[in-house]
Amino acid sequence: MADGSARANPLDALFRPRSVAVIGASSDPLKIGGLPVSFLKTQGYAGRILPINPKSPEIQGLRAWASLREAPGPVDLAIIAVPAALAEGALEDCAAAGVKGAVMFTSGFAEIDAGGAEVQARMAAAAKAAGVRLLGPNCLGFMNIAERIFATFAPVVNAGVPPLGRIGLVSQSGAFGGFAYSLARGRGLGLSHWITTGNEADLGFAECVEWLAGDPATDVIVGYMEGCRDGARLRRALEACRAAGKPVIVTKVGRSEAGAAAAASHTAALAGEDAVFDGVFRQYGAHRAGSIEECLDIAYAATTAGPPRGRRAGLYTVSGGAGVLMADAASAAGLEVPELTAETQAAVRALVPFAGTRNPLDITGQVIQMEGAFRASLAGMAADGTCDLVVNFLSASGLSPATGPQIAADIAAVRAATPEVPHFLVTLASPEFRAVVEAAGCPIYDDPGRAVRAAAALAGLAEAFARPAPPDPVPGAPGLSVPPDCDEPTALEALAALGLPTAAFRRAATAEEAGEAVAAFGAPCVVKIVSPDLAHKTEVGGVTLNVSGAEAGRAAASAILASAAKAAPGARLRGLMVAPMRRGVAECVIGVQRDPSFGPVVMFGLGGVHVEALRDVTFRAAPFDEAEAMRMIGEVRALRLLTHPRGAPPADLPALARLLAQVSRVAAASPGLDGCDMNPVLALPEGEGAVILDAVLIGG
Amino acid sequence: MADGSARANPLDALFRPRSVAVIGASSDPLKIGGLPVSFLKTQGYAGRILPINPKSPEIQGLRAWASLREAPGPVDLAIIAVPAALAEGALEDCAAAGVKGAVMFTSGFAEIDAGGAEVQARMAAAAKAAGVRLLGPNCLGFMNIAERIFATFAPVVNAGVPPLGRIGLVSQSGAFGGFAYSLARGRGLGLSHWITTGNEADLGFAECVEWLAGDPATDVIVGYMEGCRDGARLRRALEACRAAGKPVIVTKVGRSEAGAAAAASHTAALAGEDAVFDGVFRQYGAHRAGSIEECLDIAYAATTAGPPRGRRAGLYTVSGGAGVLMADAASAAGLEVPELTAETQAAVRALVPFAGTRNPLDITGQVIQMEGAFRASLAGMAADGTCDLVVNFLSASGLSPATGPQIAADIAAVRAATPEVPHFLVTLASPEFRAVVEAAGCPIYDDPGRAVRAAAALAGLAEAFARPAPPDPVPGAPGLSVPPDCDEPTALEALAALGLPTAAFRRAATAEEAGEAVAAFGAPCVVKIVSPDLAHKTEVGGVTLNVSGAEAGRAAASAILASAAKAAPGARLRGLMVAPMRRGVAECVIGVQRDPSFGPVVMFGLGGVHVEALRDVTFRAAPFDEAEAMRMIGEVRALRLLTHPRGAPPADLPALARLLAQVSRVAAASPGLDGCDMNPVLALPEGEGAVILDAVLIGG
């Protein structure tokens, strides 16, 4: 860095180099090897630029060297813009010259075929051995806007550079990165860094995000992801951002089956279940957006407005209908729309008798021009104490030369008087209006729904920042080792041994013993076949419900043994198990599975059709705490079946959350556990807990 | 109309007047009474303008009259811009002068209080008696862009007028209408008409839409709705648009509880269940959008591109990741992403060996500049026969002065060669690029998801246009008359008498008779209490399942009679009913309810938690045909439980659809039916039909 400030992170030499060599530099400023030289020259880079070209002693007016080995050191960053056949040699030159970081534009490696992947792996190993951090290959490079480092051949730079700002953008796709760059520029959004990661032979998306977490020039990170090879690294990066209070807003593609199929043919990254990404992003407080437009909407809000203290939205409007629209959008985005205090409502009515004052506060279109009424009513809402944020629909008032300036001044005054309540404006605006209100910390949108969603996203991010750090796995924590050929009672015993709440049961080797067990329980029981080979016991006649008394127990057991032996002649039968029938509020499912990116993850959903047919499930990476488990439970669409069951008291959600967190700790401590399916887990009424009725364990 | 073309519709005199009087005309062109005079003068209106002002013989340079009665006739349209106290008198003047239409800006009527509502009702009656069609009061008026009629005081006109185009915009809110107008203008979208309906004392939203359905200047209608007083009229208007092949794209607010609460305090319109609007819009092929932004996205597509022939999307991209994103968006929007033919894939690979060719077709960012490759591969996709439409992600290529012109020309050429396959572009674009591709019929978006959703919306609209007209109620069709104190067996008998499939059952006056009935069925039965007063029979111990044989039947019946008498001492008990237990694929619910806007509507959903806790239901206004019923069934989220039930054959969906359509015809023919709850309706396996197991009828 030219100004000599601290360079604590080893990646600083790559992303904030004091000198840049361009291997394959071209005299043509429109060629891949010429563009970065041209950008560095014309965009004001203050460090040394060293074009490397064996054929020309001068490149675009700069002294050039025939080889990096001959160029004067030290060289922090080398840009490699040579054909694929020469890339390995260029990287060797970097190693020999003691270069700290390399950006390789060259394509023709892992994205093409197995041979290319082999060369790429060899280059990655060589870079690692030599201590050269490598961005790419097959990437568009990066830009550091503050320090005017344009280590890229992205032609979009020629159309203009966005203003310097606080948003760092990381994209796994160069073309999409260029598109996002252009969108940001078109909106006048300020960027700090723009990084594309290409084939990720060394540096990946996660590590770039982690570097931005520590970068003093960056406040907000926008990411574009197609896949993730190192889930642990991504979690660490997201947690670094969360701990630093830096919002991460990410578009991750591949949500649908069609998308996953497209992704599989496009990227070599392992495709885990997409819903696991939802869970991990929520766990670390990152906002997953559905589009780059939404990413930029939220990044704009995050760099303009302060964080709201909660989810209570004050909706201010000059149109009743727009108020309704915003209330709809608020509800869909998880914001509350509380009624304003009677005092504030009365005060507004004193100014405007026919205003709607409950919330939305509908001041009507004609009144906005009434002397003082706008400022007073808006100030009343902001200071009411019921609202953590204000969304303000002004129609096209921000365009009006007559009333716009006063409205802008009023908004700025209200914002200054109640700085803890951020404002989000919906209006078409002149540049002058925009300048005044943005300087006052109010972002402007031209769609009410987008403003509301951006406000809700900031509220969600602020909540995540206030949480304690997610737990790390505890070394030596008790884990599960799955016995070979694990059957249901063995699984329940193994879980019970770790302190998980499992249902009482008895094993019975014979029908006679089963009858005794039923009698001993003295309550209606379920009698089930025991076998490590039968996943669906009902389908082989292996389950009888509601059995009472020794005789009925014996009879049921005999029938089950006969039926199972006949229906599944190859299955190993290990007698029976008998358990009292249990009734609860609702049946749930808790699962553990091993995700290719994130390792052990825990799934939660309601039982039956909710998990299988409706896929109404939610995930988290293990381990997590009770509070996180409670948020997880809150995400299922069928939540009402737990909180408002028909004709029953609500379920004991804290107990369910404790169980989920406990399972997550076990999962994190059990490297030999490939899967676990607790189905059903019975949610009992408030205060009575939750109990695992059946479990299947799958060993590694 | 100045050019003398046909004026077949009585509203033509209002919306296409040859002469306009402005009652309350002001010399100040910024006042409510001055703005329309100024607009009419400066925007090129060719008809006569007659300012009415008792104090001034000249207004803004025009000859003025003291009263409308003194002004020279005939006057087609009068704009009423006087204080509330003078409005009634102004309307009387209109009647006396033989005015055909009046637009009343004046506020202070139904939106204020009951007194205002009374005056408004009086004015509506007077207008009707005199044959004056009235728009307003409390509205912003209207604009007819083609004929330069600006019967409005919307100040947004001063900021500029949108280009003349084919989109008619109708808004129940003036402020929102002004906002939509400004958004359209900002995008350069062409409008034909802009109409705000205000308090709708006479002319309502529906009638304005219906007029636009017949307006030769309008191809596409964008609507903004808060409520609907006359559902029949709205249905007629939507059907008129559908039959004319004019897309209707509408934002209807009040979807959420918070929104409905806000709407209730804002508008006096009756609030039916919002989901009924979803059903009615689908029924008539209108597209309900979540935002005005989405409305304009689709209106832009509809006026630029032709309709696609189906839902098969070809996704063309210069970025693999954007391809995945578009595939996700296509899937969410109900588009298919079929694999391209082997021939086309091979042809593209011959041009670009490392292209992804399956679909998305990922030509990669570097290849777009390769001579001929872009046009050839795009043409290949468009002509492949597997794609009904193409969405094309070009990143920022449309901005590039180097490659943009060739790309635009290539797109135009492909579009011309395969005119039946519309293209939707995603790119940032220079004005020159935009002009070329829009002229070729390709709309441009700067967000992939928005492009995909607009394409999907056009596909849905095209499907609706191809359908036959929804059926009208058949006069004299057999309807239900609900007997007083109707109990369950009576309800089932009444439905059976109309030919609906109901389950077999027997009445039993005593426990003895119940036992005999069980025995007679010779199969496990359900025994139920009969009472017109017990909606939830299970809760009073009034139901026993799985009863076999006379003895068990008697015992069960005795227990039921005792239990019901004890639990509900006031209920009228009418003995028992006995029915064989039935098993099917899934239990469904079919309901009839009377909507405040649309009258009899039919609801469908899966039984149990799906209807009550999850509200996974769908509605249609009665009557409708089998095809519509099948679409209705296809809308429930839990559809898989019918099409892919676990361990069972799929349900007989055609039989369910027949039953739904049958119910809808009965509902339309039964003015005395206030509600009907068929719960459960058992869906049987394919080919076996559907059967109503239980029904409750509610009379008017």
Tab-separated table of C-alpha atoms in Angstrom, chain A residues 107 112 156 173 175-176 178-179 182-183 185 224 226 251 253-256 258-259 262-263 266 290-293 318-322 324-325 327-328 331 354 360 362 366 393 395-396 399 426 428 446-448 450 536 539 609-610 612-614 637-638 640-641 646, chain B residues 107 112 156 173 175-176 178-179 182-183 185 224 226 251 253-256 258-259 262-263 266 290-293 318-322 324-325 327-328 331 354 360 362 366 393 395-396 399 426 428 446-448 450 536 539 609-610 612-614 637-638 640-641 646:
chain	number	residue	atom	x	y	z
A	107	SER	CA	-8.752	-20.161	-19.034
A	112	ILE	CA	-12.638	-27.656	-19.816
A	156	VAL	CA	-17.105	-3.006	-18.284
A	173	SER	CA	-18.740	-15.893	-11.925
A	175	ALA	CA	-19.721	-12.536	-16.335
A	176	PHE	CA	-22.155	-12.192	-13.469
A	178	GLY	CA	-19.338	-7.776	-14.501
A	179	PHE	CA	-23.102	-7.525	-14.664
A	182	SER	CA	-22.479	-2.452	-14.107
A	183	LEU	CA	-25.740	-2.519	-12.172
A	185	ARG	CA	-22.426	1.672	-11.325
A	224	TYR	CA	-22.636	-14.317	-5.754
A	226	GLU	CA	-22.722	-21.175	-7.319
A	251	THR	CA	-27.211	-14.676	-4.132
A	253	VAL	CA	-28.042	-20.087	-7.322
A	254	GLY	CA	-29.327	-23.645	-7.663
A	255	ARG	CA	-32.447	-23.432	-5.523
A	256	SER	CA	-34.748	-25.323	-7.875
A	258	ALA	CA	-33.969	-27.150	-12.837
A	259	GLY	CA	-31.376	-24.810	-11.354
A	262	ALA	CA	-28.086	-26.497	-14.694
A	263	ALA	CA	-25.543	-25.971	-11.933
A	266	HIS	CA	-21.953	-25.835	-15.218
A	290	GLY	CA	-33.240	-14.068	-4.668
A	291	SER	CA	-31.589	-11.732	-7.135
A	292	ILE	CA	-28.676	-9.385	-7.612
A	293	GLU	CA	-31.231	-6.570	-7.627
A	318	VAL	CA	-49.642	9.922	0.957
A	319	SER	CA	-51.814	7.178	-0.571
A	320	GLY	CA	-54.059	4.887	1.425
A	321	GLY	CA	-53.652	2.145	-1.128
A	322	ALA	CA	-49.875	2.331	-1.034
A	324	VAL	CA	-52.106	-1.228	2.301
A	325	LEU	CA	-49.525	-2.431	-0.218
A	327	ALA	CA	-48.606	-3.424	5.047
A	328	ASP	CA	-48.907	-6.489	2.820
A	331	SER	CA	-46.266	-8.797	6.690
A	354	PHE	CA	-59.360	12.999	7.925
A	360	PRO	CA	-50.243	3.067	8.127
A	362	ASP	CA	-52.152	8.059	5.682
A	366	GLN	CA	-53.314	16.826	-0.700
A	393	PHE	CA	-44.395	6.479	0.486
A	395	SER	CA	-45.452	8.975	-4.658
A	396	ALA	CA	-43.666	11.301	-7.084
A	399	LEU	CA	-39.637	14.995	-8.372
A	426	VAL	CA	-40.417	5.383	-1.688
A	428	LEU	CA	-39.415	9.185	-7.620
A	446	ASP	CA	-39.101	3.467	-6.525
A	447	ASP	CA	-41.048	0.379	-5.467
A	448	PRO	CA	-42.786	0.110	-2.080
A	450	ARG	CA	-38.483	-3.315	-2.413
A	536	HIS	CA	-40.460	-49.704	6.750
A	539	GLU	CA	-45.150	-52.537	5.152
A	609	VAL	CA	-46.574	-35.406	4.784
A	610	HIS	CA	-44.820	-32.284	6.037
A	612	GLU	CA	-41.842	-36.098	2.738
A	613	ALA	CA	-44.453	-34.658	0.394
A	614	LEU	CA	-44.301	-30.986	1.335
A	637	ARG	CA	-44.580	-23.365	7.497
A	638	ALA	CA	-46.617	-25.768	9.628
A	640	ARG	CA	-49.180	-23.416	13.783
A	641	LEU	CA	-49.608	-27.141	14.319
A	646	ARG	CA	-56.596	-27.899	17.420
B	107	SER	CA	-63.241	15.636	-2.122
B	112	ILE	CA	-64.831	11.663	5.186
B	156	VAL	CA	-47.071	14.824	-12.282
B	173	SER	CA	-56.091	5.499	-5.906
B	175	ALA	CA	-51.772	9.072	-5.478
B	176	PHE	CA	-50.872	5.561	-6.546
B	178	GLY	CA	-49.766	9.315	-10.177
B	179	PHE	CA	-46.908	7.175	-8.948
B	182	SER	CA	-44.416	8.592	-13.218
B	183	LEU	CA	-42.842	5.143	-13.129
B	185	ARG	CA	-42.900	7.750	-17.879
B	224	TYR	CA	-54.554	-0.995	-9.264
B	226	GLU	CA	-58.185	-1.852	-3.287
B	251	THR	CA	-52.123	-5.110	-8.335
B	253	VAL	CA	-53.747	-4.810	-2.214
B	254	GLY	CA	-54.902	-6.354	1.055
B	255	ARG	CA	-53.327	-9.786	0.760
B	256	SER	CA	-52.042	-10.006	4.333
B	258	ALA	CA	-51.961	-6.393	8.264
B	259	GLY	CA	-52.870	-5.230	4.778
B	262	ALA	CA	-55.077	-1.220	6.790
B	263	ALA	CA	-57.507	-1.527	3.899
B	266	HIS	CA	-58.808	3.124	4.434
B	290	GLY	CA	-47.318	-8.273	-6.334
B	291	SER	CA	-46.169	-4.777	-7.209
B	292	ILE	CA	-46.623	-1.986	-9.691
B	293	GLU	CA	-43.075	-2.731	-10.832
B	318	VAL	CA	-22.990	-15.717	-21.454
B	319	SER	CA	-22.595	-16.695	-17.776
B	320	GLY	CA	-23.128	-20.199	-16.480
B	321	GLY	CA	-24.190	-18.851	-13.105
B	322	ALA	CA	-26.777	-16.551	-14.626
B	324	VAL	CA	-28.577	-21.374	-13.157
B	325	LEU	CA	-30.242	-18.289	-11.717
B	327	ALA	CA	-33.371	-21.860	-14.360
B	328	ASP	CA	-34.259	-21.285	-10.695
B	331	SER	CA	-38.910	-23.151	-12.180
B	354	PHE	CA	-16.705	-25.948	-24.311
B	360	PRO	CA	-29.298	-23.291	-20.351
B	362	ASP	CA	-24.022	-21.257	-21.919
B	366	GLN	CA	-15.544	-14.821	-24.282
B	393	PHE	CA	-28.629	-13.113	-20.489
B	395	SER	CA	-24.536	-9.269	-18.975
B	396	ALA	CA	-23.501	-5.729	-19.913
B	399	LEU	CA	-23.601	-1.248	-23.315
B	426	VAL	CA	-31.328	-9.367	-19.827
B	428	LEU	CA	-27.613	-3.312	-19.550
B	446	ASP	CA	-31.732	-5.550	-16.083
B	447	ASP	CA	-32.635	-8.403	-13.729
B	448	PRO	CA	-32.773	-12.035	-14.902
B	450	ARG	CA	-37.791	-10.111	-13.686
B	536	HIS	CA	-68.299	-30.932	15.843
B	539	GLU	CA	-66.144	-33.409	20.540
B	609	VAL	CA	-54.447	-29.389	8.667
B	610	HIS	CA	-54.201	-28.352	5.026
B	612	GLU	CA	-57.469	-25.153	8.663
B	613	ALA	CA	-53.928	-24.633	9.879
B	614	LEU	CA	-52.103	-24.208	6.575
B	637	ARG	CA	-49.394	-26.811	-2.490
B	638	ALA	CA	-50.200	-30.300	-1.215
B	640	ARG	CA	-48.429	-34.300	-4.408
B	641	LEU	CA	-50.621	-36.002	-1.824
B	646	ARG	CA	-47.269	-42.795	-0.563
